[in-house]
Amino acid sequence: MEKLKEKILKHDNLIMILIMLLISSSFLLTISLDANDELWNFSNIYKMTNGLQIYKDLNVIVTPLFFFLGKIILETFGTNYLIFRIYSVVILNTCVFFCIYQIFRKLQMQKLNAMFFTVFFMIIQMIILLNGFYNFLAILFVLLGIFWELKVSEEKKYKNMVQGLITFLIFLSKQNIVIFYLLGRILYFFIKEDKKDLIKLCIELISSAICLVLFLLYMYVTDNLFAFLDYTVGGLKEFSKNNMFGSITGLITIIAEIGISIFMIWMAKNKKIPLKKQERNNILLLASISLFMLGIAYPIFNTAHVFIGSIVFIVMMIYVLDLLIFKPLLYTGKINKIKKWLIIIAVFTLLGGNLWYNMQRYETIKEFSYGIETPYYGVLVEKEKREEIDEILQYIKQEEAAGRNVKIISYYANLYMNLLERNNGEMDLPFYGNLGKDGEEGLIEQIKQLRNTKILILTQEDEDYQESKKVMYYIKENYPKEGEIRQFSIYYAE
């Protein structure tokens, strides 16, 4: 048994990847199909696999890497919900937390402690937030940038060029997160103890700029540059103006974390606190980036955005607590022995529990899921949701058979459009910020052009998401209501 324990520690990277795959795959079949962020992200990628172009045909408001990668994965392994979840839940979460584990190891954290903290952090994260989508992809590259800074010495000439490439990959994943990362990097550059060298910072920024120019040139050559700018830049003002909401708890949490990050910078700069030079630089790096990454929570201070913005902060706090408290108290031989046994127990418990749980869920999925030839294969579809989808699809087909068009202007639209393999652009997701530079007025102009069309909008005004109230009011005031079906009211544009 002692040999088994030693092998676990010797092959810790492989063991950690296995544990992370087990944890993330345990959540693979838990969430039922519904109209939410998961559906909207899947729908855009699914439509791309059907030949539509991001931005030109689809109102995506973030930079495209998450969608490009998703398109490649779905086209390779299957254009359905199961493959999308493997990508967005299993692969993405495993990569993020394996990177966190590697950061802990580069911070000279004891191997057993790094394993425990990473696994615990991952379980908590997946309970709170199963999917991070493009935000998590950007966070992955942020963590990769931190790891690269810790791994490569300042003497290596290629260090800053690679850091510039990582910065560009953050931009390509989510355009606002790269701003927070760059601000954190600049702050760290000016407050760390090493001698300042403007040339290194310039190399980093120039490398990023070259990649950015090449990307914009590609978008121009593919005739997609202006649509890209329209959605990723043009809708920002409307998004921030109309989407300022969230919990008071979330706002207080962010304010508290900002204060703690500033205190950590002060602590690392205070010579009276007994820290080694490298430990001070480590804290400064994490605190500088954490301070600005908390901006991710703005303007939607809900649980998901607060948690995503807090990931670097949590990594920093774990490191500082380990450095100042856990290392002096918990590095005894007896405690290490207990930790080794707990790792073995955790691995086999996760393996058995994961296998049993997914077998049970798979049997349920087989009964309450669409077939493998449909986009919704591999996701649980509750009986009531299946009946709703079937009824709406039947209504659309009946109206079209009678010579009338049907447009569903709601965040529910993609539930039905995916099965019909159709796209109605901004009408499929009429959110503030998703309507480009022309905003609500642009969508109203599109609606004015509709003829002989049944328009479906939510009967009860949306309170959970960000549907344009101005657009819904225009429809109610300018078209006669003909009835209701499920959660929708039906209006007619002659």
CSV table of N, CA, C and O in Angstrom, one decimal, residues 320-360:
chain,number,residue,atom,x,y,z
A,320,VAL,N,-1.7,32.5,0.1
A,320,VAL,CA,-1.3,33.2,1.3
A,320,VAL,C,-1.6,32.5,2.6
A,320,VAL,O,-0.7,32.4,3.5
A,321,LEU,N,-2.7,31.9,2.6
A,321,LEU,CA,-3.1,31.1,3.8
A,321,LEU,C,-2.2,29.9,4.0
A,321,LEU,O,-1.7,29.6,5.1
A,322,ASP,N,-1.8,29.2,2.9
A,322,ASP,CA,-0.9,28.1,3.0
A,322,ASP,C,0.5,28.6,3.4
A,322,ASP,O,1.1,27.9,4.2
A,323,LEU,N,0.9,29.7,2.9
A,323,LEU,CA,2.2,30.3,3.2
A,323,LEU,C,2.4,30.7,4.6
A,323,LEU,O,3.4,30.4,5.3
A,324,LEU,N,1.3,31.3,5.2
A,324,LEU,CA,1.4,31.9,6.5
A,324,LEU,C,0.8,31.0,7.6
A,324,LEU,O,1.2,31.2,8.8
A,325,ILE,N,-0.1,30.1,7.3
A,325,ILE,CA,-0.8,29.3,8.3
A,325,ILE,C,-0.6,27.8,8.1
A,325,ILE,O,-0.1,27.1,9.0
A,326,PHE,N,-1.0,27.3,6.9
A,326,PHE,CA,-1.0,25.9,6.7
A,326,PHE,C,0.4,25.2,6.7
A,326,PHE,O,0.6,24.2,7.3
A,327,LYS,N,1.3,25.9,6.1
A,327,LYS,CA,2.7,25.4,6.0
A,327,LYS,C,3.3,25.2,7.4
A,327,LYS,O,3.8,24.1,7.7
A,328,PRO,N,3.2,26.2,8.3
A,328,PRO,CA,3.8,26.0,9.6
A,328,PRO,C,3.1,24.9,10.4
A,328,PRO,O,3.7,24.3,11.3
A,329,LEU,N,1.7,24.8,10.2
A,329,LEU,CA,1.0,23.9,11.1
A,329,LEU,C,0.7,22.5,10.6
A,329,LEU,O,0.6,21.5,11.4
A,330,LEU,N,0.6,22.3,9.2
A,330,LEU,CA,0.1,21.1,8.7
A,330,LEU,C,1.1,20.3,7.9
A,330,LEU,O,0.8,19.5,7.0
A,331,TYR,N,2.4,20.5,8.1
A,331,TYR,CA,3.4,19.8,7.3
A,331,TYR,C,4.1,18.7,8.1
A,331,TYR,O,5.2,18.4,7.9
A,332,THR,N,3.4,18.2,9.1
A,332,THR,CA,4.0,17.1,10.0
A,332,THR,C,3.9,15.8,9.3
A,332,THR,O,3.0,15.6,8.4
A,333,GLY,N,4.7,14.8,9.7
A,333,GLY,CA,4.7,13.5,9.1
A,333,GLY,C,3.3,12.8,9.3
A,333,GLY,O,2.8,12.2,8.3
A,334,LYS,N,2.7,12.9,10.4
A,334,LYS,CA,1.5,12.2,10.7
A,334,LYS,C,0.3,12.8,9.8
A,334,LYS,O,-0.5,12.0,9.3
A,335,ILE,N,0.3,14.1,9.7
A,335,ILE,CA,-0.8,14.7,8.9
A,335,ILE,C,-0.6,14.4,7.4
A,335,ILE,O,-1.5,14.2,6.7
A,336,ASN,N,0.7,14.4,7.0
A,336,ASN,CA,0.9,14.0,5.6
A,336,ASN,C,0.5,12.6,5.3
A,336,ASN,O,0.0,12.3,4.2
A,337,LYS,N,0.7,11.7,6.3
A,337,LYS,CA,0.2,10.3,6.1
A,337,LYS,C,-1.3,10.2,5.9
A,337,LYS,O,-1.8,9.5,5.1
A,338,ILE,N,-2.0,11.0,6.8
A,338,ILE,CA,-3.5,11.1,6.7
A,338,ILE,C,-3.9,11.6,5.3
A,338,ILE,O,-4.8,11.1,4.7
A,339,LYS,N,-3.2,12.6,4.8
A,339,LYS,CA,-3.6,13.2,3.5
A,339,LYS,C,-3.4,12.2,2.4
A,339,LYS,O,-4.2,12.2,1.5
A,340,LYS,N,-2.3,11.4,2.5
A,340,LYS,CA,-2.1,10.4,1.5
A,340,LYS,C,-3.2,9.4,1.4
A,340,LYS,O,-3.7,9.1,0.3
A,341,TRP,N,-3.7,9.0,2.6
A,341,TRP,CA,-4.8,8.0,2.6
A,341,TRP,C,-6.1,8.7,2.1
A,341,TRP,O,-6.9,8.0,1.4
A,342,LEU,N,-6.3,9.9,2.4
A,342,LEU,CA,-7.5,10.6,2.0
A,342,LEU,C,-7.5,10.8,0.5
A,342,LEU,O,-8.6,10.7,-0.2
A,343,ILE,N,-6.3,11.0,-0.1
A,343,ILE,CA,-6.3,11.1,-1.6
A,343,ILE,C,-6.7,9.7,-2.2
A,343,ILE,O,-7.4,9.7,-3.2
A,344,ILE,N,-6.1,8.6,-1.7
A,344,ILE,CA,-6.5,7.3,-2.2
A,344,ILE,C,-8.0,7.0,-2.1
A,344,ILE,O,-8.6,6.6,-3.1
A,345,ILE,N,-8.5,7.3,-0.9
A,345,ILE,CA,-10.0,7.1,-0.7
A,345,ILE,C,-10.8,8.0,-1.7
A,345,ILE,O,-11.8,7.6,-2.3
A,346,ALA,N,-10.3,9.3,-1.8
A,346,ALA,CA,-11.1,10.2,-2.7
A,346,ALA,C,-11.1,9.7,-4.2
A,346,ALA,O,-12.1,9.7,-4.9
A,347,VAL,N,-9.9,9.2,-4.7
A,347,VAL,CA,-9.9,8.7,-6.0
A,347,VAL,C,-10.8,7.5,-6.3
A,347,VAL,O,-11.6,7.5,-7.2
A,348,PHE,N,-10.8,6.5,-5.4
A,348,PHE,CA,-11.7,5.4,-5.6
A,348,PHE,C,-13.2,5.7,-5.3
A,348,PHE,O,-14.0,5.1,-6.0
A,349,THR,N,-13.4,6.6,-4.4
A,349,THR,CA,-14.8,7.0,-4.1
A,349,THR,C,-15.4,7.7,-5.3
A,349,THR,O,-16.5,7.5,-5.8
A,350,LEU,N,-14.6,8.7,-5.9
A,350,LEU,CA,-15.0,9.4,-7.1
A,350,LEU,C,-15.2,8.5,-8.2
A,350,LEU,O,-16.2,8.6,-9.0
A,351,LEU,N,-14.3,7.5,-8.4
A,351,LEU,CA,-14.4,6.6,-9.5
A,351,LEU,C,-15.7,5.8,-9.4
A,351,LEU,O,-16.5,5.7,-10.4
A,352,GLY,N,-16.0,5.2,-8.2
A,352,GLY,CA,-17.2,4.4,-8.1
A,352,GLY,C,-18.5,5.2,-8.1
A,352,GLY,O,-19.4,4.9,-8.8
A,353,GLY,N,-18.5,6.4,-7.4
A,353,GLY,CA,-19.6,7.2,-7.4
A,353,GLY,C,-19.9,7.8,-8.8
A,353,GLY,O,-21.1,7.9,-9.2
A,354,ASN,N,-18.9,8.2,-9.5
A,354,ASN,CA,-19.1,8.7,-10.9
A,354,ASN,C,-19.7,7.7,-11.8
A,354,ASN,O,-20.6,8.0,-12.6
A,355,LEU,N,-19.2,6.5,-11.7
A,355,LEU,CA,-19.7,5.4,-12.6
A,355,LEU,C,-21.2,5.1,-12.3
A,355,LEU,O,-22.0,5.0,-13.2
A,356,TRP,N,-21.5,5.0,-11.0
A,356,TRP,CA,-22.9,4.6,-10.7
A,356,TRP,C,-23.8,5.8,-11.0
A,356,TRP,O,-24.9,5.5,-11.6
A,357,TYR,N,-23.5,7.0,-10.7
A,357,TYR,CA,-24.3,8.1,-11.0
A,357,TYR,C,-24.6,8.3,-12.5
A,357,TYR,O,-25.8,8.5,-12.9
A,358,ASN,N,-23.6,8.2,-13.3
A,358,ASN,CA,-23.8,8.4,-14.7
A,358,ASN,C,-24.6,7.3,-15.4
A,358,ASN,O,-25.3,7.5,-16.4
A,359,MET,N,-24.4,6.1,-14.9
A,359,MET,CA,-25.2,5.0,-15.4
A,359,MET,C,-26.7,5.2,-15.1
A,359,MET,O,-27.6,5.0,-15.9
A,360,GLN,N,-27.0,5.7,-13.9
A,360,GLN,CA,-28.4,6.0,-13.5
A,360,GLN,C,-29.0,7.2,-14.4
A,360,GLN,O,-30.1,7.1,-14.9
